[in-house]
GROMACS .gro file of N, CA and C in nm:
model
  456
    1MET      N    1   2.180  -3.921  -0.407
    1MET     CA    2   2.132  -3.823  -0.499
    1MET      C    3   2.130  -3.706  -0.471
    2ARG      N    4   2.133  -3.586  -0.567
    2ARG     CA    5   2.163  -3.458  -0.580
    2ARG      C    6   2.063  -3.382  -0.488
    3THR      N    7   2.076  -3.306  -0.434
    3THR     CA    8   1.969  -3.175  -0.412
    3THR      C    9   1.996  -3.076  -0.430
    4TYR      N   10   1.891  -2.992  -0.499
    4TYR     CA   11   1.913  -2.864  -0.586
    4TYR      C   12   1.818  -2.772  -0.481
    5ASP      N   13   1.909  -2.641  -0.490
    5ASP     CA   14   1.846  -2.546  -0.415
    5ASP      C   15   1.790  -2.430  -0.482
    6PHE      N   16   1.617  -2.428  -0.495
    6PHE     CA   17   1.586  -2.341  -0.586
    6PHE      C   18   1.539  -2.214  -0.536
    7ALA      N   19   1.593  -2.144  -0.441
    7ALA     CA   20   1.596  -2.026  -0.399
    7ALA      C   21   1.609  -1.941  -0.493
    8PRO      N   22   1.720  -1.919  -0.607
    8PRO     CA   23   1.767  -1.850  -0.699
    8PRO      C   24   1.660  -1.799  -0.800
    9LEU      N   25   1.599  -1.956  -0.821
    9LEU     CA   26   1.476  -1.916  -0.918
    9LEU      C   27   1.347  -1.882  -0.878
   10TRP      N   28   1.313  -1.899  -0.732
   10TRP     CA   29   1.244  -1.838  -0.645
   10TRP      C   30   1.213  -1.669  -0.693
   11ARG      N   31   1.346  -1.597  -0.648
   11ARG     CA   32   1.359  -1.464  -0.684
   11ARG      C   33   1.307  -1.425  -0.814
   12SER      N   34   1.347  -1.483  -0.891
   12SER     CA   35   1.321  -1.467  -1.040
   12SER      C   36   1.213  -1.508  -1.101
   13THR      N   37   1.107  -1.543  -1.049
   13THR     CA   38   1.005  -1.624  -1.123
   13THR      C   39   0.903  -1.593  -1.051
   14ILE      N   40   0.793  -1.600  -1.162
   14ILE     CA   41   0.640  -1.556  -1.083
   14ILE      C   42   0.509  -1.668  -1.128
   15GLY      N   43   0.497  -1.714  -1.057
   15GLY     CA   44   0.367  -1.810  -1.115
   15GLY      C   45   0.396  -1.937  -1.100
   16PHE      N   46   0.541  -1.991  -1.077
   16PHE     CA   47   0.593  -2.110  -1.136
   16PHE      C   48   0.606  -2.213  -0.941
   17ASP      N   49   0.568  -2.173  -0.894
   17ASP     CA   50   0.541  -2.221  -0.746
   17ASP      C   51   0.510  -2.366  -0.745
   18ARG      N   52   0.416  -2.388  -0.796
   18ARG     CA   53   0.374  -2.541  -0.819
   18ARG      C   54   0.469  -2.613  -0.899
   19LEU      N   55   0.529  -2.586  -0.987
   19LEU     CA   56   0.673  -2.647  -1.028
   19LEU      C   57   0.745  -2.679  -0.935
   20PHE      N   58   0.773  -2.553  -0.877
   20PHE     CA   59   0.901  -2.619  -0.781
   20PHE      C   60   0.877  -2.699  -0.694
   21ASP      N   61   0.736  -2.712  -0.636
   21ASP     CA   62   0.700  -2.742  -0.467
   21ASP      C   63   0.658  -2.908  -0.557
   22LEU      N   64   0.691  -2.945  -0.701
   22LEU     CA   65   0.672  -3.073  -0.719
   22LEU      C   66   0.835  -3.127  -0.743
   23ALA      N   67   0.904  -3.034  -0.769
   23ALA     CA   68   1.038  -3.096  -0.784
   23ALA      C   69   1.098  -3.131  -0.656
   24GLU      N   70   1.067  -3.042  -0.547
   24GLU     CA   71   1.109  -3.060  -0.412
   24GLU      C   72   1.027  -3.192  -0.341
   25VAL      N   73   0.888  -3.188  -0.390
   25VAL     CA   74   0.826  -3.322  -0.349
   25VAL      C   75   0.917  -3.449  -0.409
   26ALA      N   76   0.935  -3.477  -0.528
   26ALA     CA   77   1.043  -3.552  -0.628
   26ALA      C   78   1.151  -3.602  -0.522
   27GLN      N   79   1.210  -3.474  -0.495
   27GLN     CA   80   1.338  -3.492  -0.439
   27GLN      C   81   1.311  -3.572  -0.307
   28ARG      N   82   1.234  -3.534  -0.220
   28ARG     CA   83   1.208  -3.560  -0.086
   28ARG      C   84   1.143  -3.744  -0.109
   29ALA      N   85   1.111  -3.780  -0.224
   29ALA     CA   86   0.989  -3.861  -0.224
   29ALA      C   87   1.129  -4.018  -0.161
   30SER      N   88   1.020  -4.075  -0.070
   30SER     CA   89   1.084  -4.210  -0.058
   30SER      C   90   1.156  -4.323  -0.147
   31GLU      N   91   1.207  -4.429  -0.151
   31GLU     CA   92   1.205  -4.498  -0.260
   31GLU      C   93   1.158  -4.655  -0.204
   32ASP      N   94   1.016  -4.620  -0.169
   32ASP     CA   95   0.943  -4.733  -0.149
   32ASP      C   96   0.840  -4.781  -0.330
   33ASN      N   97   0.868  -4.851  -0.343
   33ASN     CA   98   0.844  -4.915  -0.454
   33ASN      C   99   0.698  -5.000  -0.466
   34TYR      N  100   0.649  -4.993  -0.361
   34TYR     CA  101   0.556  -5.089  -0.331
   34TYR      C  102   0.393  -4.952  -0.291
   35PRO      N  103   0.309  -5.030  -0.383
   35PRO     CA  104   0.279  -5.142  -0.525
   35PRO      C  105   0.321  -5.077  -0.638
   36PRO      N  106   0.395  -5.185  -0.711
   36PRO     CA  107   0.417  -5.147  -0.830
   36PRO      C  108   0.335  -5.111  -0.909
   37TYR      N  109   0.353  -4.999  -1.008
   37TYR     CA  110   0.277  -4.921  -1.103
   37TYR      C  111   0.340  -4.884  -1.224
   38ASN      N  112   0.232  -4.882  -1.332
   38ASN     CA  113   0.311  -4.833  -1.482
   38ASN      C  114   0.220  -4.709  -1.505
   39ILE      N  115   0.247  -4.605  -1.584
   39ILE     CA  116   0.148  -4.523  -1.612
   39ILE      C  117   0.184  -4.522  -1.773
   40GLU      N  118   0.076  -4.487  -1.818
   40GLU     CA  119   0.048  -4.515  -1.961
   40GLU      C  120   0.017  -4.422  -2.064
   41ARG      N  121   0.052  -4.350  -2.173
   41ARG     CA  122  -0.020  -4.265  -2.227
   41ARG      C  123  -0.087  -4.352  -2.367
   42LEU      N  124  -0.236  -4.335  -2.334
   42LEU     CA  125  -0.339  -4.421  -2.451
   42LEU      C  126  -0.358  -4.330  -2.552
   43GLY      N  127  -0.316  -4.171  -2.548
   43GLY     CA  128  -0.357  -4.096  -2.661
   43GLY      C  129  -0.333  -3.975  -2.649
   44ASP      N  130  -0.352  -3.913  -2.693
   44ASP     CA  131  -0.317  -3.728  -2.708
   44ASP      C  132  -0.338  -3.702  -2.527
   45ASP      N  133  -0.482  -3.700  -2.517
   45ASP     CA  134  -0.513  -3.662  -2.420
   45ASP      C  135  -0.572  -3.768  -2.293
   46ARG      N  136  -0.558  -3.877  -2.302
   46ARG     CA  137  -0.568  -3.979  -2.244
   46ARG      C  138  -0.475  -4.074  -2.183
   47TYR      N  139  -0.454  -4.097  -2.039
   47TYR     CA  140  -0.361  -4.185  -1.991
   47TYR      C  141  -0.427  -4.339  -1.863
   48GLN      N  142  -0.342  -4.362  -1.811
   48GLN     CA  143  -0.386  -4.492  -1.747
   48GLN      C  144  -0.284  -4.528  -1.673
   49ILE      N  145  -0.324  -4.528  -1.480
   49ILE     CA  146  -0.238  -4.594  -1.405
   49ILE      C  147  -0.284  -4.686  -1.376
   50SER      N  148  -0.183  -4.806  -1.376
   50SER     CA  149  -0.206  -4.928  -1.319
   50SER      C  150  -0.113  -4.974  -1.271
   51LEU      N  151  -0.185  -5.020  -1.130
   51LEU     CA  152  -0.132  -5.080  -0.990
   51LEU      C  153  -0.143  -5.215  -0.989
   52ALA      N  154  -0.029  -5.321  -0.931
   52ALA     CA  155   0.004  -5.455  -0.888
   52ALA      C  156  -0.079  -5.437  -0.745
   53VAL      N  157  -0.197  -5.449  -0.713
   53VAL     CA  158  -0.220  -5.448  -0.598
   53VAL      C  159  -0.275  -5.606  -0.586
   54ALA      N  160  -0.215  -5.731  -0.602
   54ALA     CA  161  -0.269  -5.877  -0.577
   54ALA      C  162  -0.242  -5.872  -0.409
   55GLY      N  163  -0.372  -5.985  -0.374
   55GLY     CA  164  -0.409  -5.972  -0.239
   55GLY      C  165  -0.495  -5.886  -0.170
   56PHE      N  166  -0.529  -5.770  -0.226
   56PHE     CA  167  -0.613  -5.655  -0.196
   56PHE      C  168  -0.752  -5.707  -0.289
   57ALA      N  169  -0.859  -5.648  -0.214
   57ALA     CA  170  -0.978  -5.660  -0.279
   57ALA      C  171  -0.993  -5.539  -0.278
   58PRO      N  172  -1.143  -5.518  -0.415
   58PRO     CA  173  -1.154  -5.367  -0.463
   58PRO      C  174  -1.218  -5.285  -0.297
   59GLU      N  175  -1.287  -5.363  -0.196
   59GLU     CA  176  -1.319  -5.267  -0.116
   59GLU      C  177  -1.209  -5.279  -0.018
   60ASP      N  178  -1.058  -5.326  -0.013
   60ASP     CA  179  -0.968  -5.268   0.076
   60ASP      C  180  -0.870  -5.158   0.018
   61ILE      N  181  -0.960  -5.100  -0.082
   61ILE     CA  182  -0.874  -4.972  -0.197
   61ILE      C  183  -0.949  -4.849  -0.176
   62VAL      N  184  -0.894  -4.745  -0.163
   62VAL     CA  185  -0.966  -4.615  -0.140
   62VAL      C  186  -0.885  -4.517  -0.254
   63ILE      N  187  -0.976  -4.458  -0.366
   63ILE     CA  188  -0.911  -4.388  -0.413
   63ILE      C  189  -0.965  -4.234  -0.434
   64THR      N  190  -0.887  -4.133  -0.384
   64THR     CA  191  -0.942  -3.970  -0.371
   64THR      C  192  -0.841  -3.919  -0.496
   65ALA      N  193  -0.957  -3.848  -0.539
   65ALA     CA  194  -0.951  -3.756  -0.639
   65ALA      C  195  -0.933  -3.572  -0.577
   66GLU      N  196  -0.832  -3.526  -0.578
   66GLU     CA  197  -0.844  -3.400  -0.481
   66GLU      C  198  -0.782  -3.323  -0.628
   67GLN      N  199  -0.771  -3.190  -0.574
   67GLN     CA  200  -0.703  -3.089  -0.672
   67GLN      C  201  -0.552  -3.124  -0.746
   68ASN      N  202  -0.541  -3.197  -0.843
   68ASN     CA  203  -0.448  -3.204  -0.900
   68ASN      C  204  -0.373  -3.306  -0.853
   69VAL      N  205  -0.427  -3.416  -0.768
   69VAL     CA  206  -0.348  -3.526  -0.667
   69VAL      C  207  -0.457  -3.629  -0.669
   70VAL      N  208  -0.406  -3.769  -0.749
   70VAL     CA  209  -0.450  -3.876  -0.727
   70VAL      C  210  -0.439  -3.946  -0.622
   71THR      N  211  -0.480  -3.976  -0.512
   71THR     CA  212  -0.440  -4.075  -0.362
   71THR      C  213  -0.483  -4.225  -0.391
   72VAL      N  214  -0.411  -4.322  -0.388
   72VAL     CA  215  -0.469  -4.464  -0.404
   72VAL      C  216  -0.418  -4.479  -0.233
   73GLU      N  217  -0.495  -4.590  -0.172
   73GLU     CA  218  -0.476  -4.606  -0.043
   73GLU      C  219  -0.537  -4.753  -0.010
   74GLY      N  220  -0.468  -4.875   0.021
   74GLY     CA  221  -0.475  -4.941   0.050
   74GLY      C  222  -0.471  -5.033   0.153
   75SER      N  223  -0.536  -5.119   0.256
   75SER     CA  224  -0.540  -5.105   0.382
   75SER      C  225  -0.612  -5.230   0.395
   76LYS      N  226  -0.568  -5.341   0.476
   76LYS     CA  227  -0.583  -5.504   0.468
   76LYS      C  228  -0.601  -5.529   0.586
   77SER      N  229  -0.717  -5.589   0.647
   77SER     CA  230  -0.730  -5.641   0.779
   77SER      C  231  -0.732  -5.773   0.753
   78ASP      N  232  -0.655  -5.817   0.862
   78ASP     CA  233  -0.614  -6.003   0.882
   78ASP      C  234  -0.737  -6.031   0.982
   79LYS      N  235  -0.870  -6.064   0.887
   79LYS     CA  236  -0.969  -6.111   0.981
   79LYS      C  237  -0.965  -6.265   1.049
   80THR      N  238  -0.862  -6.301   0.963
   80THR     CA  239  -0.848  -6.468   1.030
   80THR      C  240  -0.727  -6.492   1.049
   81GLU      N  241  -0.750  -6.537   1.186
   81GLU     CA  242  -0.589  -6.592   1.238
   81GLU      C  243  -0.537  -6.708   1.176
   82ARG      N  244  -0.385  -6.653   1.085
   82ARG     CA  245  -0.343  -6.791   1.007
   82ARG      C  246  -0.217  -6.826   1.073
   83ASP      N  247  -0.168  -6.915   1.072
   83ASP     CA  248  -0.018  -6.981   1.103
   83ASP      C  249   0.049  -6.956   0.967
   84PHE      N  250   0.145  -6.866   0.911
   84PHE     CA  251   0.194  -6.879   0.815
   84PHE      C  252   0.375  -6.947   0.877
   85LEU      N  253   0.406  -7.018   0.791
   85LEU     CA  254   0.526  -7.038   0.831
   85LEU      C  255   0.637  -6.956   0.729
   86TYR      N  256   0.582  -6.912   0.627
   86TYR     CA  257   0.703  -6.812   0.588
   86TYR      C  258   0.590  -6.728   0.490
   87ARG      N  259   0.615  -6.611   0.495
   87ARG     CA  260   0.544  -6.501   0.442
   87ARG      C  261   0.623  -6.396   0.328
   88GLY      N  262   0.598  -6.441   0.204
   88GLY     CA  263   0.662  -6.363   0.083
   88GLY      C  264   0.572  -6.271   0.062
   89ILE      N  265   0.444  -6.314   0.040
   89ILE     CA  266   0.352  -6.216  -0.011
   89ILE      C  267   0.315  -6.095   0.092
   90SER      N  268   0.346  -5.994   0.024
   90SER     CA  269   0.332  -5.876   0.129
   90SER      C  270   0.161  -5.865   0.177
   91HIS      N  271   0.178  -5.787   0.268
   91HIS     CA  272   0.032  -5.769   0.374
   91HIS      C  273   0.003  -5.635   0.393
   92ARG      N  274   0.130  -5.557   0.361
   92ARG     CA  275   0.121  -5.426   0.444
   92ARG      C  276   0.050  -5.306   0.352
   93GLY      N  277  -0.002  -5.199   0.435
   93GLY     CA  278  -0.117  -5.131   0.379
   93GLY      C  279  -0.012  -5.031   0.269
   94PHE      N  280  -0.061  -4.951   0.214
   94PHE     CA  281   0.023  -4.870   0.119
   94PHE      C  282  -0.059  -4.732   0.111
   95LYS      N  283   0.013  -4.612   0.054
   95LYS     CA  284  -0.087  -4.506  -0.017
   95LYS      C  285   0.069  -4.440  -0.098
   96ARG      N  286  -0.018  -4.432  -0.237
   96ARG     CA  287   0.079  -4.398  -0.307
   96ARG      C  288   0.029  -4.260  -0.394
   97GLN      N  289   0.074  -4.158  -0.442
   97GLN     CA  290   0.024  -4.039  -0.478
   97GLN      C  291   0.061  -3.992  -0.633
   98PHE      N  292   0.000  -3.951  -0.688
   98PHE     CA  293   0.019  -3.894  -0.821
   98PHE      C  294  -0.011  -3.772  -0.849
   99ASN      N  295   0.071  -3.680  -0.872
   99ASN     CA  296   0.050  -3.564  -0.910
   99ASN      C  297   0.001  -3.528  -1.041
  100LEU      N  298  -0.090  -3.465  -1.060
  100LEU     CA  299  -0.153  -3.420  -1.219
  100LEU      C  300  -0.133  -3.276  -1.283
  101ALA      N  301  -0.111  -3.278  -1.424
  101ALA     CA  302  -0.087  -3.190  -1.440
  101ALA      C  303  -0.279  -3.119  -1.436
  102GLU      N  304  -0.233  -2.976  -1.493
  102GLU     CA  305  -0.376  -2.891  -1.507
  102GLU      C  306  -0.467  -2.974  -1.617
  103TYR      N  307  -0.580  -2.967  -1.575
  103TYR     CA  308  -0.698  -3.025  -1.628
  103TYR      C  309  -0.707  -3.178  -1.659
  104VAL      N  310  -0.624  -3.234  -1.590
  104VAL     CA  311  -0.642  -3.381  -1.585
  104VAL      C  312  -0.719  -3.432  -1.480
  105GLN      N  313  -0.834  -3.522  -1.517
  105GLN     CA  314  -0.967  -3.576  -1.440
  105GLN      C  315  -0.946  -3.728  -1.437
  106VAL      N  316  -0.952  -3.709  -1.333
  106VAL     CA  317  -0.991  -3.912  -1.320
  106VAL      C  318  -1.143  -3.951  -1.397
  107LYS      N  319  -1.136  -4.044  -1.490
  107LYS     CA  320  -1.243  -4.052  -1.547
  107LYS      C  321  -1.335  -4.178  -1.468
  108GLY      N  322  -1.249  -4.304  -1.408
  108GLY     CA  323  -1.262  -4.428  -1.334
  108GLY      C  324  -1.167  -4.512  -1.327
  109ALA      N  325  -1.209  -4.594  -1.258
  109ALA     CA  326  -1.129  -4.699  -1.213
  109ALA      C  327  -1.172  -4.848  -1.243
  110ALA      N  328  -1.105  -4.929  -1.245
  110ALA     CA  329  -1.150  -5.114  -1.261
  110ALA      C  330  -1.051  -5.161  -1.173
  111PHE      N  331  -1.106  -5.274  -1.132
  111PHE     CA  332  -1.004  -5.361  -1.049
  111PHE      C  333  -1.059  -5.515  -1.106
  112ASP      N  334  -0.928  -5.588  -1.191
  112ASP     CA  335  -0.950  -5.732  -1.219
  112ASP      C  336  -0.818  -5.800  -1.202
  113ASN      N  337  -0.841  -5.890  -1.150
  113ASN     CA  338  -0.719  -6.006  -1.095
  113ASN      C  339  -0.618  -5.947  -1.058
  114GLY      N  340  -0.610  -5.866  -0.933
  114GLY     CA  341  -0.517  -5.810  -0.858
  114GLY      C  342  -0.484  -5.695  -0.931
  115LEU      N  343  -0.506  -5.615  -1.027
  115LEU     CA  344  -0.478  -5.514  -1.116
  115LEU      C  345  -0.560  -5.389  -1.122
  116LEU      N  346  -0.551  -5.280  -1.043
  116LEU     CA  347  -0.624  -5.166  -1.037
  116LEU      C  348  -0.609  -5.075  -1.177
  117THR      N  349  -0.689  -5.063  -1.228
  117THR     CA  350  -0.664  -4.921  -1.344
  117THR      C  351  -0.740  -4.848  -1.308
  118ILE      N  352  -0.674  -4.691  -1.336
  118ILE     CA  353  -0.743  -4.598  -1.319
  118ILE      C  354  -0.741  -4.494  -1.443
  119GLU      N  355  -0.820  -4.420  -1.501
  119GLU     CA  356  -0.831  -4.367  -1.629
  119GLU      C  357  -0.868  -4.249  -1.629
  120LEU      N  358  -0.757  -4.148  -1.664
  120LEU     CA  359  -0.691  -4.017  -1.650
  120LEU      C  360  -0.760  -3.918  -1.793
  121VAL      N  361  -0.818  -3.866  -1.809
  121VAL     CA  362  -0.838  -3.746  -1.931
  121VAL      C  363  -0.834  -3.593  -1.899
  122ARG      N  364  -0.744  -3.542  -1.995
  122ARG     CA  365  -0.730  -3.414  -2.011
  122ARG      C  366  -0.840  -3.312  -2.092
  123GLU      N  367  -0.894  -3.272  -1.977
  123GLU     CA  368  -1.027  -3.194  -2.077
  123GLU      C  369  -0.992  -3.028  -2.036
  124ILE      N  370  -0.954  -2.968  -2.134
  124ILE     CA  371  -0.917  -2.833  -2.147
  124ILE      C  372  -1.032  -2.781  -2.174
  125PRO      N  373  -1.082  -2.666  -2.085
  125PRO     CA  374  -1.191  -2.588  -2.116
  125PRO      C  375  -1.240  -2.487  -2.258
  126GLU      N  376  -1.329  -2.504  -2.272
  126GLU     CA  377  -1.291  -2.393  -2.435
  126GLU      C  378  -1.255  -2.268  -2.431
  127ALA      N  379  -1.234  -2.264  -2.308
  127ALA     CA  380  -1.230  -2.080  -2.308
  127ALA      C  381  -1.089  -2.097  -2.326
  128MET      N  382  -0.987  -2.206  -2.281
  128MET     CA  383  -0.843  -2.248  -2.273
  128MET      C  384  -0.800  -2.263  -2.400
  129LYS      N  385  -0.868  -2.314  -2.465
  129LYS     CA  386  -0.838  -2.396  -2.642
  129LYS      C  387  -0.815  -2.282  -2.717
  130PRO      N  388  -0.702  -2.296  -2.800
  130PRO     CA  389  -0.680  -2.185  -2.923
  130PRO      C  390  -0.815  -2.150  -3.032
  131ARG      N  391  -0.813  -2.031  -3.038
  131ARG     CA  392  -0.935  -1.985  -3.122
  131ARG      C  393  -0.883  -1.902  -3.222
  132ARG      N  394  -0.976  -1.919  -3.367
  132ARG     CA  395  -0.919  -1.822  -3.474
  132ARG      C  396  -1.001  -1.700  -3.471
  133ILE      N  397  -0.927  -1.588  -3.489
  133ILE     CA  398  -0.945  -1.459  -3.460
  133ILE      C  399  -0.994  -1.410  -3.612
  134ALA      N  400  -1.103  -1.360  -3.656
  134ALA     CA  401  -1.140  -1.310  -3.766
  134ALA      C  402  -1.088  -1.147  -3.766
  135ILE      N  403  -1.033  -1.195  -3.890
  135ILE     CA  404  -0.981  -1.050  -3.919
  135ILE      C  405  -1.044  -0.924  -3.997
  136GLY      N  406  -1.099  -0.840  -3.924
  136GLY     CA  407  -1.191  -0.755  -4.010
  136GLY      C  408  -1.163  -0.626  -4.106
  137ASP      N  409  -1.222  -0.570  -4.170
  137ASP     CA  410  -1.182  -0.473  -4.232
  137ASP      C  411  -1.149  -0.350  -4.199
  138ALA      N  412  -1.021  -0.313  -4.181
  138ALA     CA  413  -1.034  -0.157  -4.068
  138ALA      C  414  -1.089  -0.041  -4.135
  139SER      N  415  -1.063  -0.002  -4.256
  139SER     CA  416  -1.122   0.085  -4.310
  139SER      C  417  -1.245   0.109  -4.280
  140ALA      N  418  -1.355   0.007  -4.325
  140ALA     CA  419  -1.467   0.011  -4.273
  140ALA      C  420  -1.520   0.086  -4.100
  141SER      N  421  -1.435  -0.048  -3.992
  141SER     CA  422  -1.467   0.029  -3.833
  141SER      C  423  -1.448   0.179  -3.863
  142ASN      N  424  -1.288   0.202  -3.890
  142ASN     CA  425  -1.259   0.337  -3.878
  142ASN      C  426  -1.387   0.474  -3.929
  143MET      N  427  -1.441   0.404  -4.076
  143MET     CA  428  -1.507   0.515  -4.098
  143MET      C  429  -1.673   0.508  -4.018
  144GLN      N  430  -1.695   0.396  -3.946
  144GLN     CA  431  -1.787   0.382  -3.858
  144GLN      C  432  -1.765   0.489  -3.765
  145LYS      N  433  -1.647   0.491  -3.697
  145LYS     CA  434  -1.608   0.564  -3.611
  145LYS      C  435  -1.601   0.720  -3.608
  146LEU      N  436  -1.555   0.738  -3.746
  146LEU     CA  437  -1.529   0.882  -3.812
  146LEU      C  438  -1.697   0.943  -3.818
  147GLU      N  439  -1.765   0.845  -3.866
  147GLU     CA  440  -1.919   0.893  -3.892
  147GLU      C  441  -2.011   0.930  -3.743
  148ALA      N  442  -1.992   0.836  -3.677
  148ALA     CA  443  -2.033   0.877  -3.520
  148ALA      C  444  -1.978   1.001  -3.448
  149LYS      N  445  -1.865   1.021  -3.488
  149LYS     CA  446  -1.807   1.080  -3.413
  149LYS      C  447  -1.883   1.277  -3.501
  150ALA      N  448  -1.896   1.253  -3.604
  150ALA     CA  449  -1.932   1.358  -3.673
  150ALA      C  450  -2.083   1.406  -3.661
  151ALA      N  451  -2.145   1.298  -3.630
  151ALA     CA  452  -2.297   1.300  -3.609
  151ALA      C  453  -2.307   1.326  -3.445
  152ALA      N  454  -2.204   1.337  -3.384
  152ALA     CA  455  -2.262   1.409  -3.245
  152ALA      C  456  -2.226   1.536  -3.256
   0.00000   0.00000   0.00000
């Protein structure tokens, strides 16, 4: 895999440091594909992460939502002594992190038949949404300013 040097971009950009950090993390990410997962777009501002966590119970999994990161951790304690002749079903713990864009929030999670689904929604604050600006009559406002100056 190629590695990229972001130093020239750091010198000529301002405010893109989170983007470069994400690119560096993606480069250093390990090739561990456990547990397998899907990321789906359900609508313009709705997403869903599905993780195949067969063998885990809901109480074995912890989901943490921090600023722009969702972390899913699973750990399973072997409560009973079992003598396996062959163990093909993974029993290891895992930690999987997903970086979220601005204003994407976790709305809920569900566990059904070994499939963990996490619902995400992008909620842009009203102050950040585009809004229409009314165009006023420029001559009327100038006239009021002139009248106010004359009265003073």
